Short mmCIF file of C-alpha atoms and ligand atoms in Angstrom, two decimals:
data_model
loop_
_atom_site.label_atom_id
_atom_site.label_comp_id
_atom_site.label_asym_id
_atom_site.label_seq_id
_atom_site.Cartn_x
_atom_site.Cartn_y
_atom_site.Cartn_z
CA MET A 1 -2.80 -48.81 15.43
CA ILE A 2 -2.87 -45.13 14.45
CA ASP A 3 -5.63 -42.69 15.44
CA LEU A 4 -7.03 -41.60 12.10
CA LEU A 5 -6.82 -42.46 8.43
CA VAL A 6 -8.40 -40.13 5.89
CA VAL A 7 -8.80 -41.72 2.46
CA GLY A 8 -10.46 -41.10 -0.90
CA ALA A 9 -9.39 -37.46 -1.21
CA ASN A 10 -8.51 -35.18 -4.05
CA LEU A 11 -5.60 -34.16 -1.90
CA TYR A 12 -3.91 -30.78 -2.26
CA THR A 13 -0.93 -31.01 0.08
CA LEU A 14 0.68 -27.62 -0.66
CA ARG A 15 3.90 -29.40 0.32
CA ASP A 16 6.42 -27.22 2.08
CA TYR A 17 9.55 -26.31 0.08
CA GLY A 18 11.30 -25.07 3.22
CA HIS A 19 10.80 -21.46 2.11
CA PRO A 20 7.82 -19.28 1.23
CA ARG A 21 6.74 -19.77 -2.35
CA LYS A 22 7.55 -17.27 -5.08
CA LYS A 23 6.49 -16.86 -8.69
CA GLU A 24 5.89 -20.23 -10.41
CA GLU A 25 6.22 -22.11 -7.12
CA LEU A 26 2.90 -20.56 -6.09
CA LYS A 27 1.11 -22.71 -8.63
CA ASP A 28 2.14 -26.11 -7.27
CA LEU A 29 -0.67 -27.49 -5.15
CA GLY A 30 1.15 -30.78 -4.49
CA PHE A 31 -1.85 -32.74 -5.77
CA ILE A 32 -2.31 -36.45 -4.98
CA GLU A 33 -5.22 -38.18 -6.71
CA ASN A 34 -7.16 -40.52 -4.42
CA GLY A 35 -4.84 -39.43 -1.64
CA GLY A 36 -4.93 -39.91 2.09
CA ILE A 37 -3.50 -38.75 5.40
CA ALA A 38 -2.41 -40.88 8.37
CA VAL A 39 -2.67 -39.15 11.75
CA GLU A 40 -1.30 -40.05 15.16
CA ASN A 41 -1.56 -37.82 18.25
CA GLY A 42 -2.73 -34.89 16.16
CA ILE A 43 0.34 -35.08 13.90
CA ILE A 44 0.54 -36.18 10.27
CA VAL A 45 2.61 -39.38 10.11
CA ASP A 46 2.11 -40.27 6.46
CA VAL A 47 0.73 -38.76 3.23
CA ASP A 48 0.28 -40.97 0.18
CA ARG A 49 -2.20 -42.60 -2.16
CA SER A 50 -5.17 -44.09 -0.30
CA ASP A 51 -4.47 -47.68 -1.38
CA VAL A 52 -0.89 -47.46 -0.11
CA LEU A 53 -2.01 -46.07 3.26
CA LYS A 54 -4.82 -48.62 3.67
CA GLU A 55 -2.30 -51.39 3.10
CA LYS A 56 0.16 -49.93 5.55
CA TYR A 57 -1.97 -48.83 8.55
CA LYS A 58 -4.69 -50.00 10.88
CA ALA A 59 -6.56 -47.02 12.31
CA LYS A 60 -9.02 -46.47 15.14
CA GLU A 61 -11.04 -44.30 12.77
CA VAL A 62 -11.14 -44.33 8.97
CA ILE A 63 -12.83 -41.47 7.14
CA ASP A 64 -13.55 -41.94 3.44
CA VAL A 65 -14.20 -38.47 2.02
CA GLU A 66 -15.52 -39.95 -1.24
CA GLY A 67 -13.62 -37.86 -3.75
CA ARG A 68 -13.96 -34.53 -1.98
CA ALA A 69 -11.12 -32.01 -2.07
CA VAL A 70 -8.90 -31.95 1.03
CA LEU A 71 -6.54 -29.02 1.70
CA PRO A 72 -4.47 -27.68 4.59
CA GLY A 73 -6.56 -25.61 7.01
CA PHE A 74 -6.39 -21.95 6.03
CA VAL A 75 -3.94 -19.76 7.89
CA ASP A 76 -5.12 -16.17 8.32
CA PRO A 77 -1.98 -14.10 8.91
CA HIS A 78 -3.53 -10.68 9.62
CA THR A 79 -6.60 -10.07 11.78
CA HIS A 80 -7.80 -7.63 14.41
CA ALA A 81 -10.11 -10.26 15.86
CA VAL A 82 -10.06 -9.09 19.49
CA PHE A 83 -12.65 -6.35 19.47
CA ALA A 84 -15.90 -5.29 21.08
CA GLY A 85 -18.89 -3.68 19.38
CA THR A 86 -19.37 -3.18 15.65
CA ARG A 87 -19.35 -0.12 13.34
CA GLU A 88 -22.20 -0.57 10.90
CA ASN A 89 -23.05 3.16 11.29
CA GLU A 90 -19.59 4.06 9.92
CA PHE A 91 -20.06 1.58 7.10
CA LEU A 92 -23.09 3.64 6.12
CA MET A 93 -21.17 6.93 6.55
CA ARG A 94 -18.50 5.63 4.19
CA LEU A 95 -21.13 4.68 1.64
CA GLU A 96 -22.48 8.21 1.95
CA GLY A 97 -19.07 9.64 1.04
CA LYS A 98 -16.95 10.05 4.21
CA SER A 99 -13.46 8.56 3.96
CA TYR A 100 -11.93 6.06 6.38
CA LEU A 101 -9.28 8.58 7.55
CA GLU A 102 -11.86 11.39 7.94
CA ILE A 103 -13.87 9.15 10.26
CA LEU A 104 -10.73 8.31 12.26
CA GLU A 105 -9.71 11.99 12.50
CA ALA A 106 -13.16 12.83 13.86
CA GLY A 107 -12.66 10.35 16.72
CA GLY A 108 -14.47 7.42 15.10
CA GLY A 109 -13.00 4.36 13.42
CA ILE A 110 -10.36 2.61 15.51
CA LEU A 111 -11.08 5.12 18.29
CA SER A 112 -14.74 4.11 18.54
CA THR A 113 -13.79 0.43 18.88
CA LEU A 114 -11.21 1.55 21.46
CA LYS A 115 -13.96 2.98 23.64
CA LYS A 116 -15.85 -0.33 23.58
CA VAL A 117 -12.72 -2.37 24.27
CA ARG A 118 -11.68 -0.20 27.21
CA GLU A 119 -15.16 -0.62 28.70
CA SER A 120 -15.15 -4.40 28.22
CA SER A 121 -14.00 -6.86 30.85
CA ILE A 122 -11.42 -9.43 29.84
CA ASP A 123 -14.17 -12.06 30.03
CA ASP A 124 -16.23 -10.12 27.49
CA LEU A 125 -13.24 -9.98 25.14
CA ILE A 126 -12.62 -13.70 25.62
CA LYS A 127 -16.26 -14.50 24.85
CA GLY A 128 -16.18 -12.38 21.68
CA LEU A 129 -12.95 -13.98 20.52
CA GLN A 130 -14.24 -17.50 21.21
CA LYS A 131 -17.30 -16.76 19.12
CA ARG A 132 -15.02 -15.62 16.31
CA VAL A 133 -12.87 -18.74 16.65
CA GLU A 134 -15.97 -20.81 15.85
CA LEU A 135 -16.54 -18.70 12.75
CA PHE A 136 -12.92 -19.08 11.66
CA PHE A 137 -13.23 -22.86 12.01
CA GLU A 138 -16.52 -22.82 10.14
CA TRP A 139 -14.84 -21.12 7.18
CA GLY A 140 -11.84 -23.45 7.29
CA THR A 141 -9.27 -21.34 9.15
CA THR A 142 -7.32 -23.42 11.67
CA THR A 143 -4.61 -20.91 12.65
CA PHE A 144 -4.82 -17.14 12.71
CA GLU A 145 -2.97 -14.09 13.85
CA ALA A 146 -4.69 -11.55 16.11
CA LYS A 147 -3.56 -8.10 17.13
CA SER A 148 -4.11 -5.81 20.08
CA GLY A 149 -4.47 -2.17 19.05
CA TYR A 150 -7.92 -1.26 20.35
CA GLY A 151 -6.74 -0.45 23.87
CA LEU A 152 -4.02 2.13 23.22
CA ASN A 153 -3.08 2.38 26.87
CA PHE A 154 -1.07 -0.06 28.96
CA GLU A 155 -4.00 -1.65 30.74
CA ALA A 156 -6.28 -2.15 27.76
CA GLU A 157 -3.56 -3.32 25.37
CA ILE A 158 -2.44 -5.94 27.90
CA LYS A 159 -6.08 -6.94 28.44
CA GLN A 160 -6.43 -7.70 24.73
CA LEU A 161 -3.22 -9.74 24.65
CA GLU A 162 -4.21 -11.63 27.81
CA ALA A 163 -7.55 -12.47 26.16
CA ILE A 164 -5.67 -14.03 23.22
CA LYS A 165 -3.49 -15.99 25.61
CA ARG A 166 -6.48 -17.32 27.54
CA VAL A 167 -8.36 -18.40 24.41
CA ASN A 168 -5.21 -20.15 23.20
CA GLU A 169 -4.92 -21.99 26.49
CA THR A 170 -8.55 -22.99 26.86
CA THR A 171 -9.72 -23.88 23.33
CA THR A 172 -8.39 -25.76 20.31
CA ALA A 173 -7.81 -22.41 18.63
CA GLU A 174 -4.29 -21.50 17.61
CA ILE A 175 -3.78 -17.77 17.62
CA VAL A 176 -0.50 -15.99 16.94
CA SER A 177 -0.36 -12.83 18.97
CA THR A 178 0.76 -9.41 17.70
CA PHE A 179 1.18 -6.24 19.73
CA ILE A 180 0.10 -3.11 17.83
CA GLY A 181 -0.01 -0.44 20.50
CA ALA A 182 0.80 1.98 17.68
CA HIS A 183 -2.51 1.47 15.85
CA ALA A 184 -3.85 5.01 16.33
CA ILE A 185 -3.16 7.99 18.59
CA PRO A 186 -5.42 7.92 21.64
CA GLU A 187 -7.24 11.08 22.76
CA GLU A 188 -4.87 11.50 25.76
CA PHE A 189 -1.94 11.99 23.36
CA LYS A 190 -3.68 14.04 20.67
CA GLY A 191 -1.08 16.42 19.18
CA ASN A 192 1.72 14.50 20.92
CA THR A 193 2.32 11.44 18.77
CA ASP A 194 5.98 11.27 19.84
CA GLY A 195 4.89 11.17 23.47
CA TYR A 196 2.66 8.20 22.69
CA VAL A 197 5.47 6.48 20.78
CA ASP A 198 7.63 6.86 23.92
CA GLU A 199 4.84 5.32 25.98
CA VAL A 200 4.66 2.33 23.61
CA ILE A 201 8.45 1.88 23.62
CA ASN A 202 9.18 2.49 27.28
CA LYS A 203 6.13 1.14 29.02
CA MET A 204 4.18 -1.31 26.89
CA LEU A 205 6.82 -3.10 24.80
CA PRO A 206 9.07 -4.23 27.67
CA TYR A 207 6.09 -5.70 29.55
CA VAL A 208 4.76 -7.46 26.44
CA ALA A 209 8.17 -8.99 25.74
CA GLN A 210 8.94 -10.00 29.33
CA ASN A 211 5.59 -11.71 29.72
CA ASN A 212 5.61 -13.40 26.31
CA LEU A 213 2.34 -11.75 25.40
CA ALA A 214 3.16 -11.36 21.70
CA GLU A 215 5.45 -12.87 19.08
CA PHE A 216 5.11 -9.98 16.65
CA VAL A 217 4.96 -6.23 16.75
CA ASP A 218 3.11 -4.17 14.17
CA VAL A 219 2.58 -0.42 13.50
CA PHE A 220 -0.07 1.40 11.48
CA CYS A 221 2.40 3.43 9.41
CA GLU A 222 0.20 5.93 7.60
CA LYS A 223 -0.23 9.60 6.84
CA GLY A 224 -1.73 11.25 9.92
CA VAL A 225 -1.11 8.16 12.06
CA PHE A 226 2.53 7.02 12.67
CA ASP A 227 5.16 8.30 10.27
CA VAL A 228 8.14 6.33 8.98
CA GLU A 229 10.58 7.45 11.70
CA GLN A 230 8.11 6.81 14.52
CA SER A 231 7.39 3.37 13.07
CA TYR A 232 11.12 2.69 12.79
CA ARG A 233 11.71 3.57 16.45
CA ILE A 234 8.97 1.23 17.63
CA LEU A 235 9.90 -1.69 15.40
CA ARG A 236 13.59 -1.40 16.19
CA ALA A 237 12.92 -1.35 19.93
CA ALA A 238 10.68 -4.41 19.58
CA ILE A 239 13.26 -6.33 17.55
CA GLU A 240 15.85 -5.57 20.23
CA LEU A 241 13.48 -7.17 22.74
CA GLY A 242 13.21 -10.31 20.62
CA LEU A 243 9.89 -9.66 18.86
CA LYS A 244 9.44 -10.11 15.12
CA ALA A 245 8.34 -7.18 12.98
CA LYS A 246 5.56 -6.57 10.51
CA ILE A 247 3.88 -3.39 9.38
CA HIS A 248 0.67 -1.89 7.98
CA ALA A 249 2.28 -0.22 4.97
CA ASP A 250 1.09 1.79 1.99
CA GLU A 251 -2.58 1.12 2.80
CA ILE A 252 -4.06 4.52 2.11
CA GLU A 253 -1.10 6.72 1.10
CA ALA A 254 2.48 5.90 0.05
CA ILE A 255 4.70 7.65 2.62
CA GLY A 256 7.63 5.20 2.44
CA CYS A 257 6.50 2.63 5.01
CA SER A 258 7.41 -0.55 3.14
CA GLU A 259 10.84 0.98 2.51
CA LEU A 260 11.53 0.35 6.18
CA ALA A 261 12.42 -3.16 4.98
CA PHE A 262 15.74 -1.63 3.80
CA ARG A 263 16.51 -0.82 7.43
CA LEU A 264 14.86 -3.56 9.50
CA PRO A 265 14.33 -7.32 9.18
CA MET A 266 10.62 -7.22 8.38
CA VAL A 267 8.85 -10.60 8.33
CA SER A 268 5.97 -9.11 6.36
CA CYS A 269 4.67 -5.85 4.96
CA ASP A 270 0.88 -5.84 4.86
CA HIS A 271 -1.80 -4.09 2.72
CA LEU A 272 0.47 -2.47 0.05
CA LEU A 273 -2.39 -0.95 -1.96
CA LYS A 274 -0.06 1.94 -2.84
CA ILE A 275 3.27 0.06 -2.98
CA THR A 276 6.09 1.85 -4.86
CA ASP A 277 9.03 0.42 -6.84
CA LYS A 278 11.32 1.36 -3.99
CA GLY A 279 9.09 -0.45 -1.52
CA ILE A 280 9.18 -3.55 -3.70
CA GLU A 281 12.98 -3.35 -3.84
CA ALA A 282 13.18 -3.02 -0.05
CA MET A 283 10.93 -6.01 0.55
CA LYS A 284 12.90 -8.09 -1.88
CA GLN A 285 16.14 -7.22 -0.16
CA ALA A 286 14.70 -8.06 3.27
CA GLY A 287 13.08 -11.30 2.10
CA ALA A 288 9.81 -9.93 3.48
CA ILE A 289 6.46 -11.51 2.64
CA ALA A 290 3.75 -9.32 1.10
CA THR A 291 0.54 -9.99 3.01
CA LEU A 292 -2.28 -8.69 0.83
CA LEU A 293 -5.75 -7.94 2.19
CA PRO A 294 -8.17 -7.70 -0.73
CA GLY A 295 -11.17 -7.64 1.63
CA THR A 296 -10.00 -4.26 2.88
CA ALA A 297 -9.64 -2.75 -0.58
CA PHE A 298 -13.05 -4.18 -1.49
CA SER A 299 -14.69 -2.89 1.67
CA LEU A 300 -13.08 0.57 1.44
CA LYS A 301 -13.88 0.67 -2.29
CA GLU A 302 -10.19 1.29 -3.06
CA PRO A 303 -8.25 -0.17 -5.99
CA PHE A 304 -6.79 -3.57 -5.10
CA ALA A 305 -3.08 -4.09 -4.41
CA ASP A 306 -1.12 -4.92 -7.54
CA ALA A 307 -0.54 -8.58 -6.74
CA ARG A 308 0.78 -9.41 -10.22
CA ARG A 309 3.52 -6.80 -9.99
CA ILE A 310 4.49 -8.06 -6.53
CA ILE A 311 4.52 -11.72 -7.62
CA GLU A 312 6.53 -10.92 -10.78
CA ALA A 313 9.09 -9.16 -8.56
CA SER A 314 9.69 -12.55 -6.85
CA ILE A 315 8.20 -11.47 -3.54
CA PRO A 316 6.29 -14.24 -1.73
CA VAL A 317 2.64 -13.31 -1.34
CA ALA A 318 0.25 -14.27 1.47
CA ILE A 319 -3.41 -13.24 1.79
CA ALA A 320 -5.49 -12.50 4.89
CA THR A 321 -8.92 -11.28 5.98
CA ASP A 322 -7.78 -8.27 8.07
CA CYS A 323 -10.90 -9.24 10.07
CA ASN A 324 -11.90 -6.08 11.96
CA PRO A 325 -15.11 -4.14 12.58
CA GLY A 326 -14.05 -1.18 10.40
CA SER A 327 -12.22 -1.78 7.15
CA SER A 328 -12.90 -5.50 6.53
CA TYR A 329 -15.51 -7.31 8.58
CA THR A 330 -15.19 -10.96 7.59
CA GLU A 331 -13.83 -14.20 9.04
CA SER A 332 -13.97 -15.91 5.66
CA MET A 333 -10.74 -16.90 3.90
CA PRO A 334 -12.82 -18.39 1.03
CA ALA A 335 -14.23 -14.88 0.44
CA ILE A 336 -10.68 -13.50 0.44
CA ILE A 337 -9.59 -16.17 -2.05
CA THR A 338 -12.44 -15.15 -4.37
CA LEU A 339 -11.39 -11.49 -4.11
CA ALA A 340 -7.71 -12.38 -4.65
CA VAL A 341 -8.66 -14.21 -7.84
CA LEU A 342 -11.34 -11.93 -9.25
CA GLY A 343 -10.04 -8.61 -7.87
CA MET A 344 -6.26 -9.01 -7.81
CA ASP A 345 -5.86 -11.31 -10.82
CA MET A 346 -4.20 -14.07 -8.84
CA MET A 347 -4.63 -17.54 -10.26
CA PRO A 348 -6.70 -19.84 -8.02
CA GLN A 349 -3.63 -21.99 -7.25
CA GLU A 350 -1.65 -18.90 -6.26
CA ALA A 351 -4.42 -17.73 -3.97
CA ILE A 352 -4.61 -21.13 -2.25
CA ALA A 353 -0.82 -21.17 -1.67
CA ALA A 354 -1.06 -17.59 -0.36
CA ALA A 355 -3.83 -18.63 2.07
CA THR A 356 -2.02 -21.69 3.42
CA ILE A 357 1.73 -22.31 3.22
CA ASN A 358 2.81 -18.71 2.56
CA ALA A 359 0.44 -17.43 5.21
CA ALA A 360 2.06 -19.85 7.68
CA TYR A 361 5.47 -18.39 6.80
CA ALA A 362 4.08 -14.88 7.28
CA ILE A 363 3.38 -15.63 10.95
CA GLY A 364 6.37 -17.85 11.64
CA ARG A 365 4.35 -21.08 11.85
CA ALA A 366 5.44 -22.99 8.76
CA ASP A 367 7.20 -25.54 10.94
CA ARG A 368 3.80 -26.70 12.22
CA VAL A 369 1.02 -25.67 9.83
CA GLY A 370 0.20 -24.48 6.31
CA SER A 371 0.71 -27.73 4.41
CA ILE A 372 -0.16 -31.42 4.58
CA ASP A 373 3.30 -32.78 5.24
CA VAL A 374 4.64 -35.50 7.51
CA SER A 375 5.40 -34.18 11.02
CA LYS A 376 3.16 -31.13 10.72
CA GLN A 377 -0.07 -30.78 12.69
CA ALA A 378 -3.08 -32.55 11.19
CA ASP A 379 -4.90 -29.29 10.40
CA PHE A 380 -6.93 -29.83 7.25
CA ILE A 381 -10.28 -29.11 5.65
CA VAL A 382 -12.63 -31.22 3.57
CA LEU A 383 -14.60 -29.32 0.94
CA ASN A 384 -18.14 -30.07 -0.18
CA GLU A 385 -16.86 -30.46 -3.73
CA SER A 386 -14.15 -32.41 -5.52
CA SER A 387 -11.96 -29.48 -6.61
CA TYR A 388 -10.22 -26.52 -4.93
CA LEU A 389 -11.60 -24.39 -7.78
CA PHE A 390 -14.99 -24.29 -6.08
CA ILE A 391 -13.50 -22.00 -3.43
CA PRO A 392 -13.15 -18.93 -5.69
CA TYR A 393 -15.77 -20.11 -8.19
CA HIS A 394 -18.84 -20.81 -6.01
CA TYR A 395 -18.64 -17.57 -4.10
CA GLY A 396 -20.79 -16.26 -1.28
CA VAL A 397 -21.40 -19.73 0.13
CA ASN A 398 -19.30 -21.78 2.49
CA PRO A 399 -17.35 -24.43 0.53
CA VAL A 400 -16.05 -26.08 3.73
CA PHE A 401 -17.66 -29.40 4.69
CA LYS A 402 -15.46 -30.27 7.68
CA THR A 403 -12.57 -28.63 9.51
CA PHE A 404 -9.98 -30.69 11.42
CA LYS A 405 -7.62 -29.16 13.98
CA LYS A 406 -4.80 -31.41 15.24
CA GLY A 407 -6.63 -34.43 13.86
CA ARG A 408 -9.92 -33.57 15.58
CA LEU A 409 -13.11 -32.44 13.95
CA THR A 410 -13.98 -28.89 15.06
CA LYS A 411 -17.48 -28.03 16.02
CA HIS A 412 -19.07 -25.87 13.39
CA ALA A 413 -22.50 -25.16 12.13
CA SER A 414 -22.20 -25.29 8.33
CA ALA A 415 -22.24 -29.05 7.49
CA ALA A 416 -24.90 -28.38 4.89
CA ALA A 417 -23.90 -31.50 3.03
CA ASP A 418 -23.87 -33.67 6.16
O1 NIG B 501 -5.84 -3.02 8.77
N1 NIG B 501 -5.40 0.16 9.12
C1 NIG B 501 -5.44 -0.06 10.30
N2 NIG B 501 -6.04 -1.06 10.89
C2 NIG B 501 -7.05 -1.85 10.34
C3 NIG B 501 -8.41 -1.30 10.54
C4 NIG B 501 -8.81 -1.34 11.94
C5 NIG B 501 -10.16 -0.73 12.16
O2 NIG B 501 -10.66 0.08 11.35
O3 NIG B 501 -10.74 -1.07 13.21
C6 NIG B 501 -6.74 -2.22 8.91
O4 NIG B 501 -7.39 -1.77 7.94
FE1 FE B 502 -4.95 -4.53 9.63
#
């Protein structure tokens, strides 16, 4: 007797090829008509047509989804979800003409969230993150990455990473942790970026690695923030300590950040609004994934990343929310899928693959999540409608009827069609 049998689905398995999908591979949704999933102990034990599964298994619980679309839970591979306070005043300033970097240079932006995070207790950060976990589940995200980067000193960076660890331990959430001590230059090191880079390398990184507080390291490589050589020093030191590398590259200006993939084994280069041919070549050589964040371009009113050029170059593409209180305040992967399709000219199938299986590869979790395959976790979503197309098509509303994490229904408020 197995735990759960889901039947009657328009099932999009996004089956795992054993590597992140490129080019034409992005379009294969691994569709099974009238499909089903057999689950035992939170793990998928069989995937097949419903009639075959019904014949084969007795289950404690059988859920007939009555022709609804079922997909892997979304994987959000780039968020800054551990924050305190919000920045709606800066949103207005940007609409009135100030740029994102001008606001940061004047001590706002990341630095205003920093103030709130430093003032917060770890319990406050945990509470905020838990609230966001519920929203992620509500919008169909079952695994996400979250970064530090709003502490920018030893104590506050560690506090953010500890908050992620605690939420991972105490809820059904699955959060992949990234250390981004080099997210901005704190006031104490103004005019001494190299001094701050030393602090990150000598003080923060060794502690993060020794205490397993992060799997990834990231740097905001940008004009006026951390330059290419400073980013290289940090990422190289982190790799030597056993962390995996990713980077905020070519978001606002092209200063050669994605080209670091020529010199370092980058798992992903993220943003890429201003990607150059050389950057594309570097990523290709490194086998890096391009994690695109169309919500950020949309929110900053910048031209979108050139997803078509990146896909045609055979680089695997993932998409993410970039969820943060400044440049992209959303927990909704369905919104990001709509923007990927309507703003970046990705086909709906490509956007779904980028939000599931390729996103899982982008955070080193494809062995467990990102597709509906035997032996992976039973992380899946049931839509209100019969087709995946409703995700980009019926925008501005939540298409997710139910979210399952490790075979269990998550608690979430939407359930409009319940
Ligand atoms: O990915 N660019 C740097 N970091 C974030 C924004 C963080 C913030 O504004 O709070 C980004 O856009
Ligand atoms: Fe970001």
